[in-house]
Amino acid sequence: MDDLVGEVGKGFLRGIEYILAEIFFGTICYWVGWPICKFITLGKYPSSSQVVYLEQYGARNTGFWCSVVGMLTLLFSALYLVGKI
């Protein structure tokens, strides 16, 4: 019985991980960071047709860096709105 509960818990945590990693970081953060990266690089990159998948992230992948910029923007915006900055 403990094994069943453990497996169900693992499945639930994997679903939460997917939501956080793929949907939030790979989609929302990417599209928040994309215009900022376009502005900083004067429209050079990333291209608007680039599709970001978590498996493709690497040190040279601009999609990853757009997602990081978007995440930092959302983080600092939330902290500013809360009044911590």
Short mmCIF file of C-alpha atoms in Angstrom, two decimals:
data_model
loop_
_atom_site.label_atom_id
_atom_site.label_comp_id
_atom_site.label_asym_id
_atom_site.label_seq_id
_atom_site.Cartn_x
_atom_site.Cartn_y
_atom_site.Cartn_z
CA MET A 1 0.00 0.00 0.00
CA ASP A 2 2.89 2.33 0.78
CA ASP A 3 4.31 1.71 -2.69
CA LEU A 4 1.03 2.75 -4.29
CA VAL A 5 0.90 6.00 -2.32
CA GLY A 6 4.56 6.65 -3.15
CA GLU A 7 3.97 6.17 -6.88
CA VAL A 8 0.89 8.39 -6.88
CA GLY A 9 2.90 11.06 -5.05
CA LYS A 10 5.71 10.81 -7.60
CA GLY A 11 3.22 11.19 -10.44
CA PHE A 12 1.68 14.24 -8.81
CA LEU A 13 5.09 15.84 -8.30
CA ARG A 14 6.03 15.15 -11.92
CA GLY A 15 2.86 16.92 -13.03
CA ILE A 16 3.72 19.94 -10.90
CA GLU A 17 7.28 19.88 -12.28
CA TYR A 18 5.90 19.85 -15.82
CA ILE A 19 3.64 22.79 -15.12
CA LEU A 20 6.44 24.82 -13.58
CA ALA A 21 9.15 23.93 -16.06
CA GLU A 22 7.45 23.63 -19.39
CA ILE A 23 4.42 25.85 -19.15
CA PHE A 24 5.65 28.62 -16.83
CA PHE A 25 9.34 28.77 -17.69
CA GLY A 26 9.23 27.60 -21.29
CA THR A 27 6.14 29.52 -22.37
CA ILE A 28 5.22 32.42 -20.08
CA CYS A 29 8.76 33.48 -19.18
CA TYR A 30 9.87 33.09 -22.80
CA TRP A 31 7.17 35.40 -24.14
CA VAL A 32 7.83 37.96 -21.42
CA GLY A 33 11.57 37.90 -22.12
CA TRP A 34 11.34 37.76 -25.91
CA PRO A 35 10.51 41.46 -26.52
CA ILE A 36 13.10 42.51 -23.95
CA CYS A 37 15.80 40.48 -25.72
CA LYS A 38 14.64 41.88 -29.07
CA PHE A 39 14.94 45.41 -27.71
CA ILE A 40 18.35 44.85 -26.11
CA THR A 41 19.81 43.26 -29.26
CA LEU A 42 18.13 45.82 -31.54
CA GLY A 43 16.01 43.13 -33.20
CA LYS A 44 18.89 40.81 -34.07
CA TYR A 45 17.66 37.74 -32.19
CA PRO A 46 15.82 35.63 -31.21
CA SER A 47 13.71 34.99 -34.26
CA SER A 48 9.96 35.04 -33.77
CA SER A 49 9.58 31.60 -35.34
CA GLN A 50 11.76 29.90 -32.72
CA VAL A 51 9.92 27.27 -30.70
CA VAL A 52 11.28 26.55 -27.24
CA TYR A 53 11.25 23.06 -25.76
CA LEU A 54 12.78 22.23 -22.40
CA GLU A 55 14.85 19.42 -23.92
CA GLN A 56 16.55 21.88 -26.28
CA TYR A 57 17.86 24.23 -23.62
CA GLY A 58 21.58 24.73 -23.71
CA ALA A 59 24.16 27.38 -23.01
CA ARG A 60 24.00 28.72 -26.58
CA ASN A 61 20.24 28.49 -27.03
CA THR A 62 18.73 31.97 -27.08
CA GLY A 63 15.34 30.57 -26.10
CA PHE A 64 16.73 29.60 -22.73
CA TRP A 65 18.16 33.07 -22.18
CA CYS A 66 14.89 34.73 -23.21
CA SER A 67 13.13 32.57 -20.63
CA VAL A 68 15.67 33.57 -17.97
CA VAL A 69 15.24 37.26 -18.81
CA GLY A 70 11.47 36.84 -18.63
CA MET A 71 11.67 35.02 -15.30
CA LEU A 72 13.88 37.73 -13.82
CA THR A 73 11.54 40.41 -15.16
CA LEU A 74 8.52 38.72 -13.60
CA LEU A 75 10.40 38.22 -10.33
CA PHE A 76 11.52 41.84 -10.05
CA SER A 77 8.08 43.10 -11.10
CA ALA A 78 6.41 40.99 -8.41
CA LEU A 79 8.89 42.15 -5.77
CA TYR A 80 8.38 45.76 -6.81
CA LEU A 81 4.60 45.43 -6.58
CA VAL A 82 4.86 43.84 -3.15
CA GLY A 83 7.14 46.67 -2.04
CA LYS A 84 10.28 44.69 -1.27
CA ILE A 85 12.47 46.63 -3.70
#
